[in-house]
Amino acid sequence: MKLKLISFLILLFIGFALLANATTITTTTDITATDLIGTLSGAITDKADGKPVIGATVTIPDLRKGAVTDANGKYSFNNIPKGIYLVQVSYLGYSTVNQRVDFSKTTVYNVILQTSSVEAGEVVITGVSKATEIKRSPVPMLAVGKAYLEQRAASGNIIDQIATLPGVSAVTTGPNVSKPFIHGLGYNRVITLQDGIRQEGQQWGDEHGIEVDQNSIDRVEVIKGPASLTYGSDAIGGVVNLITPSPVPEGTIAGSVQGIYGTNQGLLNGSFRLYGNQNGLVWGTVVSAKAAKDYQDQHDGRVYGTNYREKDARVMVGLNKSWGTSYLHASVFDDEQSIPDGSRDSVTRKFTQQITEDDAFRPIVPNSVLNSYAIPTLHQHVQLYRIYNNSNFRLGDGNLIVNLGYQYSHRREYTHPEAGDIAGLNLHLTTYTYDVKYNFNIGNDYETTFGVNGQYQNNTIGDATDFPIPAYHQFDIGPFFVVKKSYGKLDLSLGARYDTRSFNNNAAYVDSIGGPHGFPQLYTGSNPTSAPNVTKQFDAFSKTFSGYSGSFGATYNISDAFLIKGNISRGFRAPSIAEISANGPDPGSQIYHIGDKNFKPEFSLQEDLGTFLTLPNISASVEVFNNNLSNYIYQQQELHDDGTPVITQGYNTFTYVQSKARIYGGEINVDLHPIPWLHFENAASLTYGENKGNGGPVADSLKYLPFIPPLHTHSELRGTFNGGFGNFKNLYAFVGFDHYSAQNRFFAAYGTETYTAGYNLLSAGFGGNIVNKAGQPVLKLFVEGTNLANVNYQSNMSRLKYFDNPETAPGVQRGIFNMGRNISFKVVVPFGFNTGKKS
């Protein structure tokens, strides 16, 4: 089946390429290939002295083409389709220039760069019809590039690398398990993309992260707020787009070898990448592996059950021709992750481990195990296989974009200490995604997009002993349109969408003692209603959810230095499979889930308003948002009449419920640049989440929403010395200070969340490049230290805060603390050469 699918996608890739080529050349008998393609060349110079800028980057984001200026400051592109595209010119220490260029009229484009200490001009491709400057998009967005990610060497995964950005946070279950939250919404309310393809892997679960190799990501773009307009259900909170490396310039082969070591966990992270581009045939590969021991902090020592081992690989091959681009990607993610439960010896508070099924006696975990890279018997194994194609064809007066994907997610939790080869949880999720849209201009430069996207899923649950969700089929479809128009200083954006999601759950019966070693197993016989020890776990169930979403926004450029923008949007989210159909234990989250098939879809109405100031020595912004949600779904613990928890199969029982909710807050950014090489960056983020109930009074313990981050401020003093000294270039050093206020607005019911004290964290780092005589880097070094004061703290966004014995002695601070001091060293050895041939 998988081999047939791979063959099908490869043939599809070739077919699209041939179709696009034929369409481009034979649209009319009077048009030839030469009429449809062009060239672009030019020189990049310094405004101050007129000298060429060597090593400046010139990119055409929509075409995924890039070039680097030579020793004379010159660049060139061949075989580019004629049309209007945004061209970006950037170089460290200079203002970025973004300009839409009509390639049917312009073949020479020279740019004069002006030195500047202000970083501005960031361009995004996520959620827009064409590459767009962030400052011109009414929708709140942010983006970080390769330089930002490289300098966050201490982060254990790609979500942690962006989790301190304004408006972004993460719910964590240890260093390698992080799920993105945007403005207080996460799980199935935030879509994670890789190169625009939806990431699908049981997002409802707590105890596993995003199945992406952090070493293969060069750029991250984030939409903050309802993005259902272009991505459908589940984007009601926002979108995180993880973007893999762009093709290298034509006629080059380039790669790198990198290694990371982290002192706290003994993290070992190695990666190899190699990319090439010859006559428009582009290819690349990234192979990575990492392993870590249990992390440590002063309060807990080493935290048992937090070590992991991950292996990743990806390949890409594509065509970058006059008719457009088409790239075929394939990747595998393979992670073995320990499962912490927080159990401890009641006297010494040292961690203990389960060694028998009845769990009658737990020995203290020996130091040899705490300091080992070996994965214990109780662990989870998450694998994700992915094949996808990104194509952008020049068709008529516009671009046809086709994104097709296949994913197979296999997640197992091994929870039986005396039967280590039997999975407690075993989920197989197959997903096919499709996204087709056509971008073109109507009339007087109305940038217009019409499209349709969605997915088909099939989930199976066999070969396990626990069954929290049923086997099911799911189909999503959503047509949409977006129109953008600029009127001088005013940019307007308008769009609408209609989504439909259909579920078809299979009935399931469980034999409580029929499996190996007497464990439960799915019953597959013909008489489930009369067979002994067999009970119904799931009813057969079909339901369709539908709804519309829309967005309208405007950006007004009062001057080149000051702008204001606002947006109002309606989001839609159909309930997840767990929310409507769950009926079983999830050992990793340590709870028994119960869904509600009568749920209605969630809808949100969010208003955003922002102002932005950019001056030579200061940049500042203020953004506020207000989001009202109807039919908001959350989990509520079941209690007996006497207030004691309802226990089902040994787990606390939680049911999903719905109510109205409101989330509001904002971010402030102020970056000062008193002298060109010195930066003083400051940011503050605040989010409030309120449960508004269903018309009646809301109990104090229920009036706040779960997993809402507290007030967070970040200040960083950074020095950058791009010119460097001798063979040392692009030097930087920084000192950072993060303050997290106490969180006293928490979901207190049933002890689900508790008060979290405030804390302060100190960080610092430095790095730079060693270059050869030609100015090319031969070694890059990045050093980052986090929690340098070795503070004992608990984040309210960490699930480990609640992992402990059921009862503890009076005065004992319950739960597991976050990681202590960690210093990471990252070394990158780049290499590459010109083939001497260009198309």
Short mmCIF file of C-alpha atoms in Angstrom, two decimals, residues 45-403:
data_model
loop_
_atom_site.label_atom_id
_atom_site.label_comp_id
_atom_site.label_asym_id
_atom_site.label_seq_id
_atom_site.Cartn_x
_atom_site.Cartn_y
_atom_site.Cartn_z
CA THR A 45 25.54 48.84 -3.44
CA ASP A 46 26.06 50.74 -0.20
CA LYS A 47 24.39 54.17 -0.06
CA ALA A 48 27.18 55.67 2.05
CA ASP A 49 30.14 54.98 -0.25
CA GLY A 50 28.67 53.41 -3.38
CA LYS A 51 30.74 50.26 -2.94
CA PRO A 52 29.30 46.86 -3.81
CA VAL A 53 27.67 44.88 -0.99
CA ILE A 54 29.22 41.41 -1.12
CA GLY A 55 27.14 38.48 0.15
CA ALA A 56 23.77 40.25 0.14
CA THR A 57 20.81 37.88 -0.24
CA VAL A 58 18.30 38.45 -3.04
CA THR A 59 15.20 36.27 -2.88
CA ILE A 60 11.90 35.85 -4.72
CA PRO A 61 9.85 34.08 -1.99
CA ASP A 62 6.91 33.07 -4.18
CA LEU A 63 9.24 31.32 -6.64
CA ARG A 64 11.54 29.90 -3.94
CA LYS A 65 14.50 31.39 -5.78
CA GLY A 66 17.49 32.97 -4.15
CA ALA A 67 20.87 34.42 -5.10
CA VAL A 68 23.87 35.87 -3.29
CA THR A 69 25.80 38.86 -4.61
CA ASP A 70 29.35 38.22 -5.82
CA ALA A 71 32.58 40.16 -5.25
CA ASN A 72 31.20 42.94 -7.47
CA GLY A 73 27.86 43.09 -5.67
CA LYS A 74 26.05 41.56 -8.65
CA TYR A 75 23.38 38.88 -8.85
CA SER A 76 21.31 37.26 -11.59
CA PHE A 77 18.26 35.03 -12.11
CA ASN A 78 17.45 33.10 -15.27
CA ASN A 79 14.26 31.36 -16.38
CA ILE A 80 11.85 33.27 -14.16
CA PRO A 81 8.18 33.51 -15.13
CA LYS A 82 6.97 36.91 -16.25
CA GLY A 83 4.60 38.45 -13.74
CA ILE A 84 4.59 40.65 -10.66
CA TYR A 85 6.48 39.20 -7.69
CA LEU A 86 7.95 40.53 -4.48
CA VAL A 87 11.76 40.74 -4.45
CA GLN A 88 13.56 40.98 -1.11
CA VAL A 89 17.13 42.24 -0.66
CA SER A 90 18.69 41.84 2.77
CA TYR A 91 22.06 41.94 4.51
CA LEU A 92 23.04 42.16 8.16
CA GLY A 93 23.39 45.77 9.29
CA TYR A 94 21.27 47.20 6.46
CA SER A 95 17.58 47.99 6.06
CA THR A 96 15.78 45.21 4.19
CA VAL A 97 14.29 46.28 0.86
CA ASN A 98 11.04 44.70 -0.33
CA GLN A 99 9.70 45.69 -3.74
CA ARG A 100 7.15 44.20 -6.12
CA VAL A 101 8.78 43.89 -9.53
CA ASP A 102 7.04 43.25 -12.86
CA PHE A 103 9.33 40.74 -14.58
CA SER A 104 7.54 41.28 -17.90
CA LYS A 105 8.81 44.87 -17.94
CA THR A 106 11.95 44.80 -15.77
CA THR A 107 15.13 42.85 -16.44
CA VAL A 108 17.57 44.98 -14.43
CA TYR A 109 16.87 45.76 -10.77
CA ASN A 110 19.56 47.65 -8.86
CA VAL A 111 19.22 48.32 -5.14
CA ILE A 112 21.02 50.76 -2.86
CA LEU A 113 21.11 49.55 0.74
CA GLN A 114 21.22 51.90 3.69
CA THR A 115 22.85 50.94 6.98
CA SER A 116 20.37 50.51 9.83
CA SER A 117 20.34 49.04 13.31
CA VAL A 118 16.59 48.32 13.10
CA GLU A 119 15.44 44.90 11.95
CA ALA A 120 12.40 45.43 9.73
CA GLY A 121 10.90 44.28 6.46
CA GLU A 122 10.14 40.66 7.39
CA VAL A 123 8.21 38.80 4.68
CA VAL A 124 5.77 35.92 5.21
CA ILE A 125 4.16 33.39 2.88
CA THR A 126 1.80 31.72 5.39
CA GLY A 127 -1.90 32.47 4.99
CA VAL A 128 -1.45 35.01 2.18
CA SER A 129 -1.98 34.81 -1.56
CA LYS A 130 1.51 36.11 -2.33
CA ALA A 131 4.59 36.88 -0.26
CA THR A 132 3.69 39.86 1.93
CA GLU A 133 5.49 42.13 4.35
CA ILE A 134 4.30 41.46 7.88
CA LYS A 135 3.76 45.15 8.51
CA ARG A 136 1.31 45.30 5.57
CA SER A 137 -0.78 42.31 6.67
CA PRO A 138 -3.84 43.17 8.81
CA VAL A 139 -3.70 39.71 10.41
CA PRO A 140 -1.34 39.56 13.44
CA MET A 141 1.73 37.59 12.36
CA LEU A 142 5.37 37.09 13.25
CA ALA A 143 8.31 35.23 11.75
CA VAL A 144 11.82 34.16 12.70
CA GLY A 145 14.57 32.97 10.41
CA LYS A 146 17.58 30.69 10.49
CA ALA A 147 19.80 33.09 12.45
CA TYR A 148 17.26 33.32 15.28
CA LEU A 149 16.82 29.54 15.45
CA GLU A 150 20.55 28.84 15.34
CA GLN A 151 21.18 31.08 18.34
CA ARG A 152 18.56 29.19 20.42
CA ALA A 153 20.93 26.25 20.78
CA ALA A 154 19.64 25.25 24.23
CA SER A 155 16.06 24.47 23.13
CA GLY A 156 15.24 20.77 23.01
CA ASN A 157 12.70 20.98 20.18
CA ILE A 158 11.42 23.37 17.53
CA ILE A 159 8.40 24.54 19.57
CA ASP A 160 10.60 25.50 22.54
CA GLN A 161 12.69 27.59 20.16
CA ILE A 162 9.73 29.90 19.53
CA ALA A 163 7.86 29.55 22.84
CA THR A 164 9.13 32.88 24.23
CA LEU A 165 7.96 34.94 21.25
CA PRO A 166 5.25 37.50 22.11
CA GLY A 167 1.84 35.80 22.17
CA VAL A 168 3.34 32.29 21.85
CA SER A 169 3.83 29.72 24.63
CA ALA A 170 4.00 25.95 24.99
CA VAL A 171 2.49 23.25 27.18
CA THR A 172 5.31 20.86 28.05
CA THR A 173 5.78 17.38 29.49
CA GLY A 174 9.55 17.48 29.78
CA PRO A 175 12.29 18.85 27.51
CA ASN A 176 11.32 17.04 24.31
CA VAL A 177 7.51 17.25 24.54
CA SER A 178 6.08 20.69 23.73
CA LYS A 179 2.80 21.73 22.11
CA PRO A 180 2.33 25.27 20.75
CA PHE A 181 -0.18 27.65 22.34
CA ILE A 182 -1.14 30.98 20.78
CA HIS A 183 -3.01 33.52 22.88
CA GLY A 184 -4.06 30.82 25.34
CA LEU A 185 -5.30 28.28 22.76
CA GLY A 186 -3.55 25.03 21.80
CA TYR A 187 -3.96 21.32 21.06
CA ASN A 188 -6.61 20.98 18.29
CA ARG A 189 -7.10 24.76 18.19
CA VAL A 190 -3.68 25.48 16.64
CA ILE A 191 -2.62 23.95 13.33
CA THR A 192 1.04 23.12 12.92
CA LEU A 193 2.20 23.01 9.31
CA GLN A 194 5.39 21.83 7.67
CA ASP A 195 5.91 23.65 4.38
CA GLY A 196 2.18 24.41 4.37
CA ILE A 197 1.13 20.77 4.93
CA ARG A 198 -0.97 20.05 8.04
CA GLN A 199 0.81 18.14 10.79
CA GLU A 200 -1.49 15.30 11.92
CA GLY A 201 -0.57 13.02 14.80
CA GLN A 202 -3.18 12.75 17.60
CA GLN A 203 -2.91 16.42 18.65
CA TRP A 204 -5.50 15.92 21.40
CA GLY A 205 -2.97 13.93 23.47
CA ASP A 206 -0.85 15.63 26.13
CA GLU A 207 2.23 13.47 26.36
CA HIS A 208 3.82 13.76 22.92
CA GLY A 209 5.17 16.75 21.04
CA ILE A 210 5.27 17.93 17.43
CA GLU A 211 6.73 15.23 15.19
CA VAL A 212 9.29 17.43 13.40
CA ASP A 213 13.09 17.42 13.37
CA GLN A 214 14.19 20.81 14.69
CA ASN A 215 17.43 20.54 12.69
CA SER A 216 15.49 20.54 9.41
CA ILE A 217 13.67 23.84 10.04
CA ASP A 218 15.16 27.13 8.83
CA ARG A 219 12.18 29.40 9.35
CA VAL A 220 8.98 29.64 11.41
CA GLU A 221 5.94 31.81 10.61
CA VAL A 222 3.11 32.25 13.11
CA ILE A 223 -0.43 33.54 12.61
CA LYS A 224 -1.79 34.79 15.93
CA GLY A 225 -5.55 34.35 15.93
CA PRO A 226 -8.29 32.61 13.93
CA ALA A 227 -6.80 31.35 10.67
CA SER A 228 -9.68 29.10 9.65
CA LEU A 229 -10.02 31.21 6.51
CA THR A 230 -7.21 29.50 4.61
CA TYR A 231 -6.55 26.40 6.74
CA GLY A 232 -9.94 25.17 7.91
CA SER A 233 -11.10 23.70 11.19
CA ASP A 234 -8.57 23.49 14.04
CA ALA A 235 -6.92 26.83 13.14
CA ILE A 236 -9.25 28.76 15.42
CA GLY A 237 -6.32 29.71 17.67
CA GLY A 238 -3.69 30.24 14.99
CA VAL A 239 -1.11 28.57 12.77
CA VAL A 240 2.55 27.63 13.19
CA ASN A 241 4.24 27.00 9.82
CA LEU A 242 7.59 25.22 10.06
CA ILE A 243 9.51 25.84 6.85
CA THR A 244 12.36 23.63 5.64
CA PRO A 245 15.46 25.03 3.88
CA SER A 246 14.94 26.86 0.59
CA PRO A 247 16.81 25.67 -2.49
CA VAL A 248 20.38 26.90 -2.73
CA PRO A 249 21.29 29.29 -5.59
CA GLU A 250 21.58 27.79 -9.05
CA GLY A 251 24.88 26.11 -9.86
CA THR A 252 25.80 25.39 -6.24
CA ILE A 253 26.00 22.50 -3.82
CA ALA A 254 26.04 23.40 -0.14
CA GLY A 255 25.72 21.58 3.16
CA SER A 256 26.83 21.43 6.75
CA VAL A 257 27.64 19.16 9.64
CA GLN A 258 26.54 20.28 13.08
CA GLY A 259 26.72 19.06 16.64
CA ILE A 260 25.09 20.23 19.88
CA TYR A 261 25.99 19.33 23.45
CA GLY A 262 23.85 20.33 26.44
CA THR A 263 25.31 20.14 29.93
CA ASN A 264 22.09 19.55 31.89
CA GLN A 265 20.88 16.39 30.17
CA GLY A 266 24.08 15.44 28.44
CA LEU A 267 22.21 16.20 25.22
CA LEU A 268 23.91 14.90 22.08
CA ASN A 269 22.39 16.26 18.86
CA GLY A 270 24.02 15.74 15.49
CA SER A 271 22.79 16.63 12.02
CA PHE A 272 24.01 16.50 8.42
CA ARG A 273 22.47 18.44 5.54
CA LEU A 274 23.29 18.67 1.83
CA TYR A 275 21.44 20.68 -0.85
CA GLY A 276 22.05 21.27 -4.55
CA ASN A 277 20.62 23.14 -7.54
CA GLN A 278 21.67 22.39 -11.10
CA ASN A 279 19.77 23.76 -14.09
CA GLY A 280 16.60 24.02 -12.04
CA LEU A 281 16.83 20.49 -10.61
CA VAL A 282 16.92 21.01 -6.86
CA TRP A 283 17.50 18.37 -4.21
CA GLY A 284 18.40 18.07 -0.57
CA THR A 285 18.61 15.87 2.49
CA VAL A 286 18.79 16.29 6.26
CA VAL A 287 19.70 13.41 8.58
CA SER A 288 19.66 13.90 12.37
CA ALA A 289 19.89 12.03 15.64
CA LYS A 290 19.73 13.15 19.26
CA ALA A 291 19.69 11.57 22.68
CA ALA A 292 19.51 12.86 26.24
CA LYS A 293 19.57 11.59 29.81
CA ASP A 294 17.03 12.57 32.48
CA TYR A 295 17.18 16.32 33.09
CA GLN A 296 18.05 17.74 36.50
CA ASP A 297 17.27 20.63 38.83
CA GLN A 298 18.41 21.51 42.34
CA HIS A 299 15.08 20.63 43.94
CA ASP A 300 14.46 17.19 42.37
CA GLY A 301 17.90 16.07 41.25
CA ARG A 302 17.59 14.07 38.06
CA VAL A 303 13.94 13.65 37.03
CA TYR A 304 13.22 10.03 36.23
CA GLY A 305 11.37 9.38 32.99
CA THR A 306 12.48 12.43 30.98
CA ASN A 307 15.22 10.96 28.80
CA TYR A 308 14.65 10.39 25.08
CA ARG A 309 16.17 9.23 21.83
CA GLU A 310 15.16 10.58 18.43
CA LYS A 311 16.15 9.81 14.84
CA ASP A 312 15.08 11.80 11.78
CA ALA A 313 15.67 11.85 8.04
CA ARG A 314 14.21 13.77 5.11
CA VAL A 315 14.87 14.04 1.37
CA MET A 316 13.62 16.53 -1.21
CA VAL A 317 13.78 16.62 -4.99
CA GLY A 318 12.17 19.23 -7.18
CA LEU A 319 12.08 21.32 -10.30
CA ASN A 320 12.44 25.09 -10.43
CA LYS A 321 11.59 26.05 -13.99
CA SER A 322 10.02 28.83 -16.01
CA TRP A 323 6.59 27.23 -15.59
CA GLY A 324 6.91 27.29 -11.80
CA THR A 325 8.13 24.95 -9.10
CA SER A 326 7.32 21.46 -7.86
CA TYR A 327 8.97 19.77 -4.88
CA LEU A 328 8.50 16.23 -3.58
CA HIS A 329 9.44 15.66 0.08
CA ALA A 330 9.68 12.50 2.15
CA SER A 331 10.59 12.27 5.83
CA VAL A 332 10.57 9.99 8.84
CA PHE A 333 10.42 10.99 12.52
CA ASP A 334 11.21 8.32 15.13
CA ASP A 335 11.15 9.21 18.83
CA GLU A 336 11.42 7.01 21.90
CA GLN A 337 10.42 8.99 24.97
CA SER A 338 10.33 7.95 28.61
CA ILE A 339 7.04 8.35 30.49
CA PRO A 340 7.36 10.17 33.84
CA ASP A 341 4.78 9.65 36.57
CA GLY A 342 6.38 11.62 39.42
CA SER A 343 6.09 8.85 42.03
CA ARG A 344 8.55 9.19 44.94
CA ASP A 345 9.67 7.60 48.14
CA SER A 346 7.61 9.27 50.88
CA VAL A 347 10.62 9.76 53.18
CA THR A 348 13.56 10.65 50.91
CA ARG A 349 11.48 12.15 48.05
CA LYS A 350 13.66 10.23 45.61
CA PHE A 351 11.97 9.00 42.44
CA THR A 352 10.66 5.45 42.32
CA GLN A 353 9.84 3.17 39.39
CA GLN A 354 7.11 0.67 38.61
CA ILE A 355 8.48 -2.86 38.22
CA THR A 356 5.36 -5.04 38.55
CA GLU A 357 1.91 -4.93 37.02
CA ASP A 358 0.13 -4.74 40.39
CA ASP A 359 2.49 -1.92 41.41
CA ALA A 360 2.56 -3.20 45.01
CA PHE A 361 6.18 -2.13 45.60
CA ARG A 362 8.26 0.59 43.96
CA PRO A 363 12.02 0.66 44.44
CA ILE A 364 14.02 3.90 44.33
CA VAL A 365 15.52 4.56 40.91
CA PRO A 366 19.31 4.00 41.11
CA ASN A 367 21.71 6.73 39.98
CA SER A 368 23.01 4.46 37.22
CA VAL A 369 19.55 4.54 35.62
CA LEU A 370 19.06 8.29 36.13
CA ASN A 371 22.37 8.93 34.35
CA SER A 372 21.72 6.51 31.51
CA TYR A 373 20.76 7.19 27.90
CA ALA A 374 18.95 3.84 27.81
CA ILE A 375 15.18 4.05 27.30
CA PRO A 376 13.32 2.22 30.13
CA THR A 377 10.67 -0.45 29.66
CA LEU A 378 7.87 2.06 30.27
CA HIS A 379 8.10 4.51 27.39
CA GLN A 380 6.30 5.80 24.35
CA HIS A 381 7.36 5.31 20.75
CA VAL A 382 6.14 7.88 18.23
CA GLN A 383 6.79 7.51 14.51
CA LEU A 384 5.59 9.75 11.69
CA TYR A 385 6.15 8.95 8.02
CA ARG A 386 5.42 11.78 5.63
CA ILE A 387 5.34 12.26 1.84
CA TYR A 388 4.15 15.53 0.36
CA ASN A 389 4.34 17.66 -2.74
CA ASN A 390 4.41 21.48 -2.99
CA SER A 391 3.75 22.79 -6.49
CA ASN A 392 3.33 26.34 -7.79
CA PHE A 393 2.47 26.54 -11.49
CA ARG A 394 2.35 29.61 -13.70
CA LEU A 395 -1.11 29.29 -15.29
CA GLY A 396 -2.63 32.01 -17.42
CA ASP A 397 -2.33 35.31 -15.59
CA GLY A 398 -1.98 33.69 -12.18
CA ASN A 399 -0.50 30.87 -10.16
CA LEU A 400 -2.01 27.48 -9.43
CA ILE A 401 -0.78 26.17 -6.07
CA VAL A 402 -1.20 22.47 -5.30
CA ASN A 403 -0.15 20.95 -1.97
#
